[in-house]
Amino acid sequence: MSDTTQEKLQLGILSKDVIKHIDHWCTKFPEEKKQSAIIPALRYAQDAAGGWLSEDLIKAVADYLDVPHIKAFEVATFYSMFDLEPVGKYKIAVCDNISCKLNGADKIVDHIKRRLGVNCGETTEDGRYILRTCECMAACTNAPMMQINDREYHENLTLEKVDEILDDIDKQEDGK
Ligand code: FES
């Protein structure tokens, strides 16, 4: 472990696990192109930090990759998958583009709003969910769809299916 790595672990900004993932991604690019690992590095850092990136965290990722802070800030502020303030642990994004809209996306959004008691862009009081709409996620043939936490796709949604998905999450969280 390098001195620099040790320093960051001591500062507690990047966890060992995050550093392990960043190191893994760095092996995929030439040494002088570490900047290419910024997106996965920020994603792991964000996940480990509870779903959002503080300025210190963005700087720590940039420092670890030996790139100027501005490069990491450019990425973090450009992509919608990054949040720069605390948000719900589960990020629900319902696609409301044409195929999904024609197949009932508005009803899905209204149903989730009612169930969670939030409007789009808001986090539930318990910090469990944030609800958003999003642009086409390339799942148009199985519209309507929603994504949870930038990874899980749920397609051919119905109100019942939405409830099952959210019930499962609630059970999992309440059982902790
Ligand atoms: S329009 Fe919703 S996934 Fe394409």
PDB file of C-alpha atoms and ligand atoms in Angstrom:
ATOM      1  CA  MET A   1       0.000   0.000   0.000  1.00  0.00           C
ATOM      2  CA  SER A   2       1.435   3.379  -0.975  1.00  0.00           C
ATOM      3  CA  ASP A   3       1.893   6.213   1.524  1.00  0.00           C
ATOM      4  CA  THR A   4      -0.755   8.193  -0.326  1.00  0.00           C
ATOM      5  CA  THR A   5      -3.263   5.351  -0.021  1.00  0.00           C
ATOM      6  CA  GLN A   6      -2.500   5.007   3.654  1.00  0.00           C
ATOM      7  CA  GLU A   7      -3.009   8.736   4.170  1.00  0.00           C
ATOM      8  CA  LYS A   8      -6.450   8.597   2.555  1.00  0.00           C
ATOM      9  CA  LEU A   9      -7.501   5.588   4.569  1.00  0.00           C
ATOM     10  CA  GLN A  10      -6.421   7.442   7.688  1.00  0.00           C
ATOM     11  CA  LEU A  11      -8.492  10.423   6.649  1.00  0.00           C
ATOM     12  CA  GLY A  12     -11.422   8.064   6.292  1.00  0.00           C
ATOM     13  CA  ILE A  13     -12.548   9.640   3.056  1.00  0.00           C
ATOM     14  CA  LEU A  14     -12.169   6.636   0.781  1.00  0.00           C
ATOM     15  CA  SER A  15     -12.864   3.265   2.330  1.00  0.00           C
ATOM     16  CA  LYS A  16     -10.648   0.252   1.706  1.00  0.00           C
ATOM     17  CA  ASP A  17     -13.418  -1.290  -0.329  1.00  0.00           C
ATOM     18  CA  VAL A  18     -13.823   1.771  -2.538  1.00  0.00           C
ATOM     19  CA  ILE A  19     -10.075   1.904  -3.084  1.00  0.00           C
ATOM     20  CA  LYS A  20     -10.104  -1.773  -4.034  1.00  0.00           C
ATOM     21  CA  HIS A  21     -12.749  -1.097  -6.675  1.00  0.00           C
ATOM     22  CA  ILE A  22     -10.947   1.981  -7.972  1.00  0.00           C
ATOM     23  CA  ASP A  23      -7.679   0.024  -8.207  1.00  0.00           C
ATOM     24  CA  HIS A  24      -9.504  -2.683 -10.130  1.00  0.00           C
ATOM     25  CA  TRP A  25     -10.844  -0.155 -12.634  1.00  0.00           C
ATOM     26  CA  CYS A  26      -7.456   1.485 -12.982  1.00  0.00           C
ATOM     27  CA  THR A  27      -6.021  -1.812 -14.241  1.00  0.00           C
ATOM     28  CA  LYS A  28      -8.324  -1.533 -17.258  1.00  0.00           C
ATOM     29  CA  PHE A  29      -6.661   1.633 -18.518  1.00  0.00           C
ATOM     30  CA  PRO A  30      -3.074   2.654 -19.317  1.00  0.00           C
ATOM     31  CA  GLU A  31      -1.241   4.242 -16.367  1.00  0.00           C
ATOM     32  CA  GLU A  32      -1.352   7.687 -17.994  1.00  0.00           C
ATOM     33  CA  LYS A  33      -5.124   7.381 -18.632  1.00  0.00           C
ATOM     34  CA  LYS A  34      -6.346   6.948 -15.066  1.00  0.00           C
ATOM     35  CA  GLN A  35      -8.831   9.720 -15.733  1.00  0.00           C
ATOM     36  CA  SER A  36     -10.869   7.105 -17.609  1.00  0.00           C
ATOM     37  CA  ALA A  37     -11.683   5.492 -14.262  1.00  0.00           C
ATOM     38  CA  ILE A  38     -13.397   8.617 -12.888  1.00  0.00           C
ATOM     39  CA  ILE A  39     -16.969   7.447 -13.556  1.00  0.00           C
ATOM     40  CA  PRO A  40     -16.702   4.020 -11.891  1.00  0.00           C
ATOM     41  CA  ALA A  41     -14.602   5.528  -9.096  1.00  0.00           C
ATOM     42  CA  LEU A  42     -17.234   8.162  -8.365  1.00  0.00           C
ATOM     43  CA  ARG A  43     -19.994   5.552  -8.534  1.00  0.00           C
ATOM     44  CA  TYR A  44     -18.352   3.328  -5.942  1.00  0.00           C
ATOM     45  CA  ALA A  45     -17.512   6.308  -3.758  1.00  0.00           C
ATOM     46  CA  GLN A  46     -21.103   7.528  -4.000  1.00  0.00           C
ATOM     47  CA  ASP A  47     -22.580   4.116  -3.137  1.00  0.00           C
ATOM     48  CA  ALA A  48     -20.293   3.750  -0.143  1.00  0.00           C
ATOM     49  CA  ALA A  49     -21.198   7.230   1.069  1.00  0.00           C
ATOM     50  CA  GLY A  50     -24.937   6.544   1.168  1.00  0.00           C
ATOM     51  CA  GLY A  51     -25.831   7.689  -2.331  1.00  0.00           C
ATOM     52  CA  TRP A  52     -24.315  11.130  -2.722  1.00  0.00           C
ATOM     53  CA  LEU A  53     -20.983  12.836  -3.319  1.00  0.00           C
ATOM     54  CA  SER A  54     -19.664  15.566  -1.064  1.00  0.00           C
ATOM     55  CA  GLU A  55     -17.063  17.995  -2.389  1.00  0.00           C
ATOM     56  CA  ASP A  56     -14.435  16.342  -0.199  1.00  0.00           C
ATOM     57  CA  LEU A  57     -15.298  12.949  -1.620  1.00  0.00           C
ATOM     58  CA  ILE A  58     -15.043  14.171  -5.212  1.00  0.00           C
ATOM     59  CA  LYS A  59     -11.678  15.742  -4.423  1.00  0.00           C
ATOM     60  CA  ALA A  60     -10.487  12.545  -2.729  1.00  0.00           C
ATOM     61  CA  VAL A  61     -11.386  10.501  -5.821  1.00  0.00           C
ATOM     62  CA  ALA A  62      -9.560  12.997  -8.060  1.00  0.00           C
ATOM     63  CA  ASP A  63      -6.515  12.932  -5.767  1.00  0.00           C
ATOM     64  CA  TYR A  64      -6.476   9.159  -5.714  1.00  0.00           C
ATOM     65  CA  LEU A  65      -6.541   9.056  -9.518  1.00  0.00           C
ATOM     66  CA  ASP A  66      -3.975  11.846  -9.735  1.00  0.00           C
ATOM     67  CA  VAL A  67      -6.229  14.025 -11.870  1.00  0.00           C
ATOM     68  CA  PRO A  68      -7.115  17.685 -11.304  1.00  0.00           C
ATOM     69  CA  HIS A  69     -10.148  18.189  -9.046  1.00  0.00           C
ATOM     70  CA  ILE A  70     -11.967  19.980 -11.859  1.00  0.00           C
ATOM     71  CA  LYS A  71     -11.968  16.802 -13.981  1.00  0.00           C
ATOM     72  CA  ALA A  72     -13.848  14.865 -11.307  1.00  0.00           C
ATOM     73  CA  PHE A  73     -16.203  17.807 -10.673  1.00  0.00           C
ATOM     74  CA  GLU A  74     -16.971  18.012 -14.411  1.00  0.00           C
ATOM     75  CA  VAL A  75     -18.088  14.376 -14.397  1.00  0.00           C
ATOM     76  CA  ALA A  76     -19.937  14.525 -11.079  1.00  0.00           C
ATOM     77  CA  THR A  77     -21.924  17.599 -12.104  1.00  0.00           C
ATOM     78  CA  PHE A  78     -22.680  16.429 -15.661  1.00  0.00           C
ATOM     79  CA  TYR A  79     -24.213  12.984 -15.186  1.00  0.00           C
ATOM     80  CA  SER A  80     -27.624  12.637 -13.569  1.00  0.00           C
ATOM     81  CA  MET A  81     -26.556   9.419 -11.820  1.00  0.00           C
ATOM     82  CA  PHE A  82     -24.497  11.496  -9.411  1.00  0.00           C
ATOM     83  CA  ASP A  83     -26.086  13.362  -6.531  1.00  0.00           C
ATOM     84  CA  LEU A  84     -24.337  16.249  -4.849  1.00  0.00           C
ATOM     85  CA  GLU A  85     -26.519  16.375  -1.762  1.00  0.00           C
ATOM     86  CA  PRO A  86     -28.125  13.742   0.479  1.00  0.00           C
ATOM     87  CA  VAL A  87     -31.010  11.909  -1.186  1.00  0.00           C
ATOM     88  CA  GLY A  88     -33.089   8.790  -0.575  1.00  0.00           C
ATOM     89  CA  LYS A  89     -31.227   5.510  -0.281  1.00  0.00           C
ATOM     90  CA  TYR A  90     -33.341   4.047  -3.094  1.00  0.00           C
ATOM     91  CA  LYS A  91     -33.407   6.258  -6.163  1.00  0.00           C
ATOM     92  CA  ILE A  92     -36.531   5.540  -8.158  1.00  0.00           C
ATOM     93  CA  ALA A  93     -36.443   6.880 -11.708  1.00  0.00           C
ATOM     94  CA  VAL A  94     -39.594   6.361 -13.777  1.00  0.00           C
ATOM     95  CA  CYS A  95     -39.122   6.911 -17.498  1.00  0.00           C
ATOM     96  CA  ASP A  96     -41.681   9.367 -18.835  1.00  0.00           C
ATOM     97  CA  ASN A  97     -40.611   9.486 -22.464  1.00  0.00           C
ATOM     98  CA  ILE A  98     -42.960   8.646 -25.297  1.00  0.00           C
ATOM     99  CA  SER A  99     -43.214   4.821 -25.167  1.00  0.00           C
ATOM    100  CA  CYS A 100     -43.502   4.761 -21.397  1.00  0.00           C
ATOM    101  CA  LYS A 101     -45.907   7.693 -21.367  1.00  0.00           C
ATOM    102  CA  LEU A 102     -48.168   5.997 -23.920  1.00  0.00           C
ATOM    103  CA  ASN A 103     -48.127   2.875 -21.786  1.00  0.00           C
ATOM    104  CA  GLY A 104     -49.076   4.428 -18.479  1.00  0.00           C
ATOM    105  CA  ALA A 105     -45.961   6.063 -17.004  1.00  0.00           C
ATOM    106  CA  ASP A 106     -48.030   8.947 -15.625  1.00  0.00           C
ATOM    107  CA  LYS A 107     -50.219   6.537 -13.655  1.00  0.00           C
ATOM    108  CA  ILE A 108     -47.124   4.807 -12.317  1.00  0.00           C
ATOM    109  CA  VAL A 109     -45.646   8.126 -11.195  1.00  0.00           C
ATOM    110  CA  ASP A 110     -48.911   9.230  -9.578  1.00  0.00           C
ATOM    111  CA  HIS A 111     -49.201   5.906  -7.788  1.00  0.00           C
ATOM    112  CA  ILE A 112     -45.658   6.134  -6.388  1.00  0.00           C
ATOM    113  CA  LYS A 113     -46.233   9.761  -5.373  1.00  0.00           C
ATOM    114  CA  ARG A 114     -49.312   8.751  -3.411  1.00  0.00           C
ATOM    115  CA  ARG A 115     -47.676   5.711  -1.876  1.00  0.00           C
ATOM    116  CA  LEU A 116     -44.566   7.577  -0.743  1.00  0.00           C
ATOM    117  CA  GLY A 117     -46.172  10.942  -0.046  1.00  0.00           C
ATOM    118  CA  VAL A 118     -43.635  12.847  -2.126  1.00  0.00           C
ATOM    119  CA  ASN A 119     -43.514  14.763  -5.374  1.00  0.00           C
ATOM    120  CA  CYS A 120     -40.962  14.150  -8.094  1.00  0.00           C
ATOM    121  CA  GLY A 121     -37.517  15.239  -6.966  1.00  0.00           C
ATOM    122  CA  GLU A 122     -38.347  14.762  -3.279  1.00  0.00           C
ATOM    123  CA  THR A 123     -36.985  12.319  -0.721  1.00  0.00           C
ATOM    124  CA  THR A 124     -39.287  10.562   1.742  1.00  0.00           C
ATOM    125  CA  GLU A 125     -39.090  11.752   5.342  1.00  0.00           C
ATOM    126  CA  ASP A 126     -37.433   8.521   6.441  1.00  0.00           C
ATOM    127  CA  GLY A 127     -34.718   9.004   3.817  1.00  0.00           C
ATOM    128  CA  ARG A 128     -35.548   5.692   2.161  1.00  0.00           C
ATOM    129  CA  TYR A 129     -36.694   6.812  -1.295  1.00  0.00           C
ATOM    130  CA  ILE A 130     -36.301   9.620  -3.761  1.00  0.00           C
ATOM    131  CA  LEU A 131     -38.671   9.731  -6.725  1.00  0.00           C
ATOM    132  CA  ARG A 132     -37.686  11.129 -10.094  1.00  0.00           C
ATOM    133  CA  THR A 133     -38.729  10.887 -13.695  1.00  0.00           C
ATOM    134  CA  CYS A 134     -36.071  10.319 -16.324  1.00  0.00           C
ATOM    135  CA  GLU A 135     -35.436  10.263 -20.024  1.00  0.00           C
ATOM    136  CA  CYS A 136     -35.634   7.130 -22.181  1.00  0.00           C
ATOM    137  CA  MET A 137     -33.664   4.231 -20.709  1.00  0.00           C
ATOM    138  CA  ALA A 138     -33.724   2.174 -23.909  1.00  0.00           C
ATOM    139  CA  ALA A 139     -36.265  -0.287 -22.552  1.00  0.00           C
ATOM    140  CA  CYS A 140     -39.068   1.100 -24.754  1.00  0.00           C
ATOM    141  CA  THR A 141     -40.261  -2.312 -25.947  1.00  0.00           C
ATOM    142  CA  ASN A 142     -41.075  -3.208 -22.352  1.00  0.00           C
ATOM    143  CA  ALA A 143     -42.641   0.112 -21.377  1.00  0.00           C
ATOM    144  CA  PRO A 144     -43.472   1.400 -18.885  1.00  0.00           C
ATOM    145  CA  MET A 145     -40.302   0.983 -16.886  1.00  0.00           C
ATOM    146  CA  MET A 146     -38.455   2.349 -13.891  1.00  0.00           C
ATOM    147  CA  GLN A 147     -34.931   2.068 -12.669  1.00  0.00           C
ATOM    148  CA  ILE A 148     -33.860   1.751  -9.055  1.00  0.00           C
ATOM    149  CA  ASN A 149     -30.442   2.928  -7.952  1.00  0.00           C
ATOM    150  CA  ASP A 150     -29.035   3.310 -11.449  1.00  0.00           C
ATOM    151  CA  ARG A 151     -28.745  -0.445 -11.825  1.00  0.00           C
ATOM    152  CA  GLU A 152     -31.980  -2.396 -11.518  1.00  0.00           C
ATOM    153  CA  TYR A 153     -34.412  -2.198 -14.422  1.00  0.00           C
ATOM    154  CA  HIS A 154     -38.073  -3.032 -13.788  1.00  0.00           C
ATOM    155  CA  GLU A 155     -40.098  -3.311 -16.970  1.00  0.00           C
ATOM    156  CA  ASN A 156     -43.699  -3.937 -18.093  1.00  0.00           C
ATOM    157  CA  LEU A 157     -44.777  -2.156 -14.944  1.00  0.00           C
ATOM    158  CA  THR A 158     -48.256  -2.258 -13.508  1.00  0.00           C
ATOM    159  CA  LEU A 159     -49.379  -0.603 -10.294  1.00  0.00           C
ATOM    160  CA  GLU A 160     -49.392  -4.033  -8.635  1.00  0.00           C
ATOM    161  CA  LYS A 161     -45.863  -4.761  -9.813  1.00  0.00           C
ATOM    162  CA  VAL A 162     -44.658  -1.422  -8.472  1.00  0.00           C
ATOM    163  CA  ASP A 163     -46.190  -2.248  -5.101  1.00  0.00           C
ATOM    164  CA  GLU A 164     -44.505  -5.658  -5.052  1.00  0.00           C
ATOM    165  CA  ILE A 165     -41.116  -4.102  -5.792  1.00  0.00           C
ATOM    166  CA  LEU A 166     -41.483  -1.430  -3.125  1.00  0.00           C
ATOM    167  CA  ASP A 167     -42.945  -3.915  -0.622  1.00  0.00           C
ATOM    168  CA  ASP A 168     -39.863  -6.100  -1.103  1.00  0.00           C
ATOM    169  CA  ILE A 169     -37.562  -3.164  -0.454  1.00  0.00           C
ATOM    170  CA  ASP A 170     -39.546  -2.139   2.628  1.00  0.00           C
ATOM    171  CA  LYS A 171     -39.448  -5.676   3.998  1.00  0.00           C
ATOM    172  CA  GLN A 172     -35.728  -5.873   3.437  1.00  0.00           C
ATOM    173  CA  GLU A 173     -35.114  -2.508   5.092  1.00  0.00           C
ATOM    174  CA  ASP A 174     -37.514  -3.030   8.000  1.00  0.00           C
ATOM    175  CA  GLY A 175     -35.983  -6.423   8.703  1.00  0.00           C
ATOM    176  CA  LYS A 176     -32.534  -4.938   9.271  1.00  0.00           C
TER     177      LYS A 176
HETATM  178  S1  FES B   1     -39.465   5.595 -23.584  1.00  0.00           S
HETATM  179 FE1  FES B   1     -39.234   4.675 -21.631  1.00  0.00          FE
HETATM  180  S2  FES B   1     -37.569   3.345 -21.917  1.00  0.00           S
HETATM  181 FE2  FES B   1     -37.738   4.328 -23.821  1.00  0.00          FE
END
